[in-house]
PDB file of C-alpha atoms in Angstrom:
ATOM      1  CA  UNK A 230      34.785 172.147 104.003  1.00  0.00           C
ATOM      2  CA  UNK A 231      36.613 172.667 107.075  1.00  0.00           C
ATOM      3  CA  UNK A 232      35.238 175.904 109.313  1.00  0.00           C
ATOM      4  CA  UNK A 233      38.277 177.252 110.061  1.00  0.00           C
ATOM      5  CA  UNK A 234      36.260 179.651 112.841  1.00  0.00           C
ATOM      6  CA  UNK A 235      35.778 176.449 114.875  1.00  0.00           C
ATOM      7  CA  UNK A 236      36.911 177.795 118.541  1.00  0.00           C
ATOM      8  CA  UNK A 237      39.594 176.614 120.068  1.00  0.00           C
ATOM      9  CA  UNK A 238      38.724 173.854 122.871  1.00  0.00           C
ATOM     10  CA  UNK A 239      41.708 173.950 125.129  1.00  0.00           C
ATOM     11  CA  UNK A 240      40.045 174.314 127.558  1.00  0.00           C
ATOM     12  CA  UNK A 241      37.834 170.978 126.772  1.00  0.00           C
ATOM     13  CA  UNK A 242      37.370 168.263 130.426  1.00  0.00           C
ATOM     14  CA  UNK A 243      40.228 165.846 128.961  1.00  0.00           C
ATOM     15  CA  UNK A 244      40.850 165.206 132.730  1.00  0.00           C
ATOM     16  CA  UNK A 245      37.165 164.243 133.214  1.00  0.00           C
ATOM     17  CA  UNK A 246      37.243 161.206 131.016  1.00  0.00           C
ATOM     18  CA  UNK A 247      37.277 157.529 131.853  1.00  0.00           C
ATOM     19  CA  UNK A 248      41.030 156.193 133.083  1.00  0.00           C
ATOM     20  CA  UNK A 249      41.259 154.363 130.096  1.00  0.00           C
ATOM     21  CA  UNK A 250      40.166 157.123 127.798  1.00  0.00           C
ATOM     22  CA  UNK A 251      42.946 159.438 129.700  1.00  0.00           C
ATOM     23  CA  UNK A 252      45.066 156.569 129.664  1.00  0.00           C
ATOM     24  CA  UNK A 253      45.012 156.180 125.391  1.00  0.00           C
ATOM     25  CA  UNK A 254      44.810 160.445 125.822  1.00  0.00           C
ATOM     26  CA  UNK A 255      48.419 160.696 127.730  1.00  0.00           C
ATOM     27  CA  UNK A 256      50.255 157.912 126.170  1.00  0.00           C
ATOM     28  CA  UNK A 257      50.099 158.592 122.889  1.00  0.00           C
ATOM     29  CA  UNK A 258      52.558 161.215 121.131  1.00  0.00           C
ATOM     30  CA  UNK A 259      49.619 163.216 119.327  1.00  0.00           C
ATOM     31  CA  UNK A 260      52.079 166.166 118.189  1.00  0.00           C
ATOM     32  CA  UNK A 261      53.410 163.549 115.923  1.00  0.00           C
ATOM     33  CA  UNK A 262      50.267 162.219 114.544  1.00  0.00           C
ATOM     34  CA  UNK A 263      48.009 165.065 112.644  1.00  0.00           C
ATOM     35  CA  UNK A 264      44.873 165.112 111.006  1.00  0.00           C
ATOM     36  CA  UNK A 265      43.631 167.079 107.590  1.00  0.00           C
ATOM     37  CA  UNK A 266      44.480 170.194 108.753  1.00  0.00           C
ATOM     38  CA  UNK A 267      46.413 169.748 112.111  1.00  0.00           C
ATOM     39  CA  UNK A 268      48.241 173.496 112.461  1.00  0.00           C
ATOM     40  CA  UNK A 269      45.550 175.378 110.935  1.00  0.00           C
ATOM     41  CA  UNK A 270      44.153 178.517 112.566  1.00  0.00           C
ATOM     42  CA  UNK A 271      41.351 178.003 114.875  1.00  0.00           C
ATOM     43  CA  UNK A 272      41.079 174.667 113.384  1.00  0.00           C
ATOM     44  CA  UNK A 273      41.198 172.028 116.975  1.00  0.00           C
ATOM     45  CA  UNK A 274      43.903 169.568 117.459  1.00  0.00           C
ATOM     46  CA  UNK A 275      42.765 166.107 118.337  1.00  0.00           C
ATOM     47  CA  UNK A 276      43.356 165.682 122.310  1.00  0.00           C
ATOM     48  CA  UNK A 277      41.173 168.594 122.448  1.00  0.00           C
ATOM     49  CA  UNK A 278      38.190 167.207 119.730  1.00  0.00           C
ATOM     50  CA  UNK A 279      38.297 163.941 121.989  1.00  0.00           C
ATOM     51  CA  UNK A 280      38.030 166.081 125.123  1.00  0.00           C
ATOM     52  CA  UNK A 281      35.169 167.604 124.079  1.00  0.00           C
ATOM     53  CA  UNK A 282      33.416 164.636 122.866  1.00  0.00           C
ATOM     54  CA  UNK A 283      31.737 164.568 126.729  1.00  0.00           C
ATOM     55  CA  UNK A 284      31.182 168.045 127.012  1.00  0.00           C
ATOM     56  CA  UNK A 285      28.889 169.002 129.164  1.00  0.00           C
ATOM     57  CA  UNK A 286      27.734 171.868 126.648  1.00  0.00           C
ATOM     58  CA  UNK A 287      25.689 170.036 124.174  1.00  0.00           C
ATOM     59  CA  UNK A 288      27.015 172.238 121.212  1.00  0.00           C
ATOM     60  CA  UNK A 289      30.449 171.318 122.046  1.00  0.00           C
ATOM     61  CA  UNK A 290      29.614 167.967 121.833  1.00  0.00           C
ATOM     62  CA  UNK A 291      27.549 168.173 118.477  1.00  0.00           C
ATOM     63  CA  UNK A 292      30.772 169.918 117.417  1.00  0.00           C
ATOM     64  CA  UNK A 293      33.054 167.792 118.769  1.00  0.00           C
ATOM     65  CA  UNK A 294      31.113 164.643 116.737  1.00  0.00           C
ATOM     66  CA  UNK A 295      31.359 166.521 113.945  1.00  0.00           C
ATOM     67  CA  UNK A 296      35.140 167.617 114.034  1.00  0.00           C
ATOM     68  CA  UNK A 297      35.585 163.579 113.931  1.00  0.00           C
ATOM     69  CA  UNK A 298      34.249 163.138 110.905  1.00  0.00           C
ATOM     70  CA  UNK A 299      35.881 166.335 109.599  1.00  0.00           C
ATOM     71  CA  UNK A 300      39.341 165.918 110.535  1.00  0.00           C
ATOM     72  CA  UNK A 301      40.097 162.124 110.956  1.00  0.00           C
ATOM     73  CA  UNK A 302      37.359 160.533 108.742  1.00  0.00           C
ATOM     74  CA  UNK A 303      37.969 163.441 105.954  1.00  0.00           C
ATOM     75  CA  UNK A 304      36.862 162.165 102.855  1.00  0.00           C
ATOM     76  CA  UNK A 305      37.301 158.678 103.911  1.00  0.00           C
ATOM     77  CA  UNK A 306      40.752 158.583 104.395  1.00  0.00           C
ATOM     78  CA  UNK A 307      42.808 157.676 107.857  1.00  0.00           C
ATOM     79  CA  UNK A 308      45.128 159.896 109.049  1.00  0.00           C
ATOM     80  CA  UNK A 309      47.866 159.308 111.780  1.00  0.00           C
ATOM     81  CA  UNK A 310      45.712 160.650 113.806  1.00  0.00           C
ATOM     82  CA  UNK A 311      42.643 158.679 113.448  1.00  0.00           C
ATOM     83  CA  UNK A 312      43.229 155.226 114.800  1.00  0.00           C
ATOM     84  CA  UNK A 313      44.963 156.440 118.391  1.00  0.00           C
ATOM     85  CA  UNK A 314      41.099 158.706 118.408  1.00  0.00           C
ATOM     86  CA  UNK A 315      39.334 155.440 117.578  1.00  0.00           C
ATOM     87  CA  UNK A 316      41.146 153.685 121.016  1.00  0.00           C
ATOM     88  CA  UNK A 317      40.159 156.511 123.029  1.00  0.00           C
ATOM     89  CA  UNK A 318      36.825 156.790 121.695  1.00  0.00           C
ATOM     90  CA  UNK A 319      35.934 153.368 122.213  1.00  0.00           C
ATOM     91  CA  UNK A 320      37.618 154.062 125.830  1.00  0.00           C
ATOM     92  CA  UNK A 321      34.155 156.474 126.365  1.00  0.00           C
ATOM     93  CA  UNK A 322      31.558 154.344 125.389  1.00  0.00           C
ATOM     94  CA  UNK A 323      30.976 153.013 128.781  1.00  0.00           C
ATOM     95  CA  UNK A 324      30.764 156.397 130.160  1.00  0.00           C
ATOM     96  CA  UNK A 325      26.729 157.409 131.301  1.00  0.00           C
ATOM     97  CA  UNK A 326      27.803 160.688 129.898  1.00  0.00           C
ATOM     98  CA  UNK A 327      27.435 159.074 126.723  1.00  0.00           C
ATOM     99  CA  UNK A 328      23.839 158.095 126.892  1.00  0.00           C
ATOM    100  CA  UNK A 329      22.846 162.340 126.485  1.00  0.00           C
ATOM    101  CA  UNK A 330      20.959 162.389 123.369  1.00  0.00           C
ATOM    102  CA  UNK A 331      20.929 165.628 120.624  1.00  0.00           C
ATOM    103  CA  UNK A 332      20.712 165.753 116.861  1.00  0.00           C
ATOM    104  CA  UNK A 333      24.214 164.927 114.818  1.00  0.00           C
ATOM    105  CA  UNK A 334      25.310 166.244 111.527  1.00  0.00           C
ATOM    106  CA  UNK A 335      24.970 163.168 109.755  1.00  0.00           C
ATOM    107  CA  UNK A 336      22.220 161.440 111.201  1.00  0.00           C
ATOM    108  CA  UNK A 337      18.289 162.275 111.072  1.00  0.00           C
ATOM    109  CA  UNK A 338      16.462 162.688 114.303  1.00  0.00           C
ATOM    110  CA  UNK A 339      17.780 162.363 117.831  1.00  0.00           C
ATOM    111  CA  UNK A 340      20.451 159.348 119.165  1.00  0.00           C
ATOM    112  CA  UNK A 341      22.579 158.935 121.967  1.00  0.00           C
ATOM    113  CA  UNK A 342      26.181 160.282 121.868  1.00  0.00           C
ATOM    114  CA  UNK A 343      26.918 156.750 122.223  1.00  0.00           C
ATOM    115  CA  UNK A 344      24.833 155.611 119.149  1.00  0.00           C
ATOM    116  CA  UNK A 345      26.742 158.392 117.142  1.00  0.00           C
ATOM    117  CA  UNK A 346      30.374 157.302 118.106  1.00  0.00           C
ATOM    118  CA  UNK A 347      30.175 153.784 117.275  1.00  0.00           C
ATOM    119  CA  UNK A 348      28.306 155.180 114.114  1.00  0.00           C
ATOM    120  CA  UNK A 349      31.607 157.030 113.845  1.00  0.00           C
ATOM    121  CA  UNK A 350      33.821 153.450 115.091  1.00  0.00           C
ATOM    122  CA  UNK A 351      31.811 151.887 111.853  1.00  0.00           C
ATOM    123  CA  UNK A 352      32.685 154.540 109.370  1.00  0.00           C
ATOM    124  CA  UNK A 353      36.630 154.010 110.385  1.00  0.00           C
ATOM    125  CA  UNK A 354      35.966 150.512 110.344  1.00  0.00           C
ATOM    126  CA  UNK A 355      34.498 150.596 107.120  1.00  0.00           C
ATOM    127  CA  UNK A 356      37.401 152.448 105.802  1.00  0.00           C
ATOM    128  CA  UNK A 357      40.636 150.682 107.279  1.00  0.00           C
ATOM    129  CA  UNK A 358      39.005 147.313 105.557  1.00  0.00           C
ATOM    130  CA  UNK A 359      39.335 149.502 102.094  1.00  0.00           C
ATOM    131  CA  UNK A 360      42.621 149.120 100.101  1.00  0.00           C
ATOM    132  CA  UNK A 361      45.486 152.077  99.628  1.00  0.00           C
ATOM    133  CA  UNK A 362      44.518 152.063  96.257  1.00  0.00           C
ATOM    134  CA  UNK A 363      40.796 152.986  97.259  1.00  0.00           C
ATOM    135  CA  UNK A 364      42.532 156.359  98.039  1.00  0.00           C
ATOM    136  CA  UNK A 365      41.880 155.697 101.892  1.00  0.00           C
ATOM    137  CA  UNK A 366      45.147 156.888 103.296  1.00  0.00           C
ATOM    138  CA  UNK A 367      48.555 156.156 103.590  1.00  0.00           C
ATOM    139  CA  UNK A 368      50.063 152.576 103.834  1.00  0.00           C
ATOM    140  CA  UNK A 369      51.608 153.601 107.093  1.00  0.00           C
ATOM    141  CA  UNK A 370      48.330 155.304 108.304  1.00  0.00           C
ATOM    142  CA  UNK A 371      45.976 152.064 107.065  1.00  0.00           C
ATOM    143  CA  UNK A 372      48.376 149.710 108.450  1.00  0.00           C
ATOM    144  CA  UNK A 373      47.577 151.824 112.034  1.00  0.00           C
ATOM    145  CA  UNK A 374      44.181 151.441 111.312  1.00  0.00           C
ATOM    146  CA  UNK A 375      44.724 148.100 110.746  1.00  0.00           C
ATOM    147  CA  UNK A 376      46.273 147.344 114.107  1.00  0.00           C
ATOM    148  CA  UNK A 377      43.726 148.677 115.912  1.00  0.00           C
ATOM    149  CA  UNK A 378      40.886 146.821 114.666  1.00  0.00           C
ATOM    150  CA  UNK A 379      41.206 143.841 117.572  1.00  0.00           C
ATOM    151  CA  UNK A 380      41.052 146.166 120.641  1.00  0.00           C
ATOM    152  CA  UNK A 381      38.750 148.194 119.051  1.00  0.00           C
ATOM    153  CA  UNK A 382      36.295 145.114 118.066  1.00  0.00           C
ATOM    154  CA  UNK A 383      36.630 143.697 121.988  1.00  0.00           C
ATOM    155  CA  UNK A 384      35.705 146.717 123.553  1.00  0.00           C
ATOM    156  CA  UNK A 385      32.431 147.250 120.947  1.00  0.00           C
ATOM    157  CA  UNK A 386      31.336 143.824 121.199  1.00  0.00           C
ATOM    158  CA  UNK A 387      30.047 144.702 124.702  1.00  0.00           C
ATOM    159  CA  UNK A 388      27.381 146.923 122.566  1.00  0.00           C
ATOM    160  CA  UNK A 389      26.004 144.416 120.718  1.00  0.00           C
ATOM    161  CA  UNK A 390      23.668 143.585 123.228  1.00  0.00           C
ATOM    162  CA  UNK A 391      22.308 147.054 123.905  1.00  0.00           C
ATOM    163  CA  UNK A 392      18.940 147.853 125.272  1.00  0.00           C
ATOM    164  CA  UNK A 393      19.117 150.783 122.788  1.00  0.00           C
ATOM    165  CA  UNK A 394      18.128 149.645 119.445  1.00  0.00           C
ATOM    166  CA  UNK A 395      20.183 152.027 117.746  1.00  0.00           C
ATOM    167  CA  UNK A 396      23.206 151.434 119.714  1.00  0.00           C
ATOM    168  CA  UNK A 397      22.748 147.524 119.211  1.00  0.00           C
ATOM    169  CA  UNK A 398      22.437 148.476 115.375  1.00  0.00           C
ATOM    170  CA  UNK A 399      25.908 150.551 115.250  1.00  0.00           C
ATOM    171  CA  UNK A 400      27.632 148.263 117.664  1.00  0.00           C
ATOM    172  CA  UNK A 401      26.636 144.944 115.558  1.00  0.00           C
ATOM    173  CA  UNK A 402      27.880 147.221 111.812  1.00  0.00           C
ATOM    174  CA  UNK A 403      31.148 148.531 113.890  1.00  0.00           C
ATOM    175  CA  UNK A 404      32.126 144.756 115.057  1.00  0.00           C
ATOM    176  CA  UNK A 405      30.733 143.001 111.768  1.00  0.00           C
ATOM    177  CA  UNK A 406      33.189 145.470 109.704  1.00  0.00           C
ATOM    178  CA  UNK A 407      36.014 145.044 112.012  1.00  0.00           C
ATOM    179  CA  UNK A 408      36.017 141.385 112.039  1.00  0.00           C
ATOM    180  CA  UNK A 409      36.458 141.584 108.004  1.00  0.00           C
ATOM    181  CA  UNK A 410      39.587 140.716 107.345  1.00  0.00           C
ATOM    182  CA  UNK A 411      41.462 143.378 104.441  1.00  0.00           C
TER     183      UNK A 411
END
């Protein structure tokens, strides 16, 4: 269920992420690409759920994670939306920012913000290897997902080796389910 009281995050640091994060950020149309419920009321549009992914307010973060998995994972389907996020969420995972640790919605215990967004690179991963007849999305929208899989398995592959053992444990299931071919 979608909170539709979620606050609006316009005002979230998009300027404040990496260059290659902004870069993904500004050149993509994102007007054109919704998610679930893209024009709702109250309800966050993506540029500003990805620029509150480094919050500095840990609740906007936790929200922010959340809103991921809400809008662009919703009931494991892709959305246009959800494979330009994946590029510029993979464009954070370098950032220090992303080593602050809290407590995510669909995880026990405590994990690095890091941990939780290639958690969240595996469960698209996981999803654009599915079939349009596993109900995952449109062929246009899988075929996006699809595309992105490459980039996004170079720049996770870096992970892999992680000190972090639950980093190393999301970053090995993100790149193992992106190098399956659909």
């Amino acid at each position: 269920m979608i909170n539709e009281m979620t606050p609006d995050l316009s005002g979230a640091p998009a300027g404040s992420l990496p260059p290659r994060a902004q870069a993904e950020l500004a050149g993509t149309a994102w007007e054109e690409l919704p998610h679930v419920c893209t024009g709702q009321h109250g309800v966050p549009d993506t540029p500003d759920i990805l620029g509150a992914v480094l919050a500095a307010d840990p609740a906007r973060r936790v929200r922010a994670v959340g809103d991921l998995y809400r809008l662009l994972l919703n009931q494991e389907q892709v959305f246009p939306a959800t494979a330009p996020a994946a590029l510029v969420l993979a464009g954070l995972l370098d950032d220090p920012r992303t080593l602050a640790e809290d407590r995510w919605e669909r995880r026990a215990g405590r994990r690095s913000l890091r941990a939780e967004l290639l958690n969240w690179l595996a469960s698209f991963a996981d999803i654009a290897r599915l079939d349009i007849e596993d109900g995952v999305g449109t062929a246009q929208n899988l075929a996006a997902a699809r595309t992105a899989r490459p980039i996004l398995h170079d720049r996770i592959a870096d992970f892999c080796d992680a000190d972090d053992p639950l980093v190393k444990e999301a970053a090995l299931a993100a790149t193992a389910l992106l190098g399956r071919v659909p």
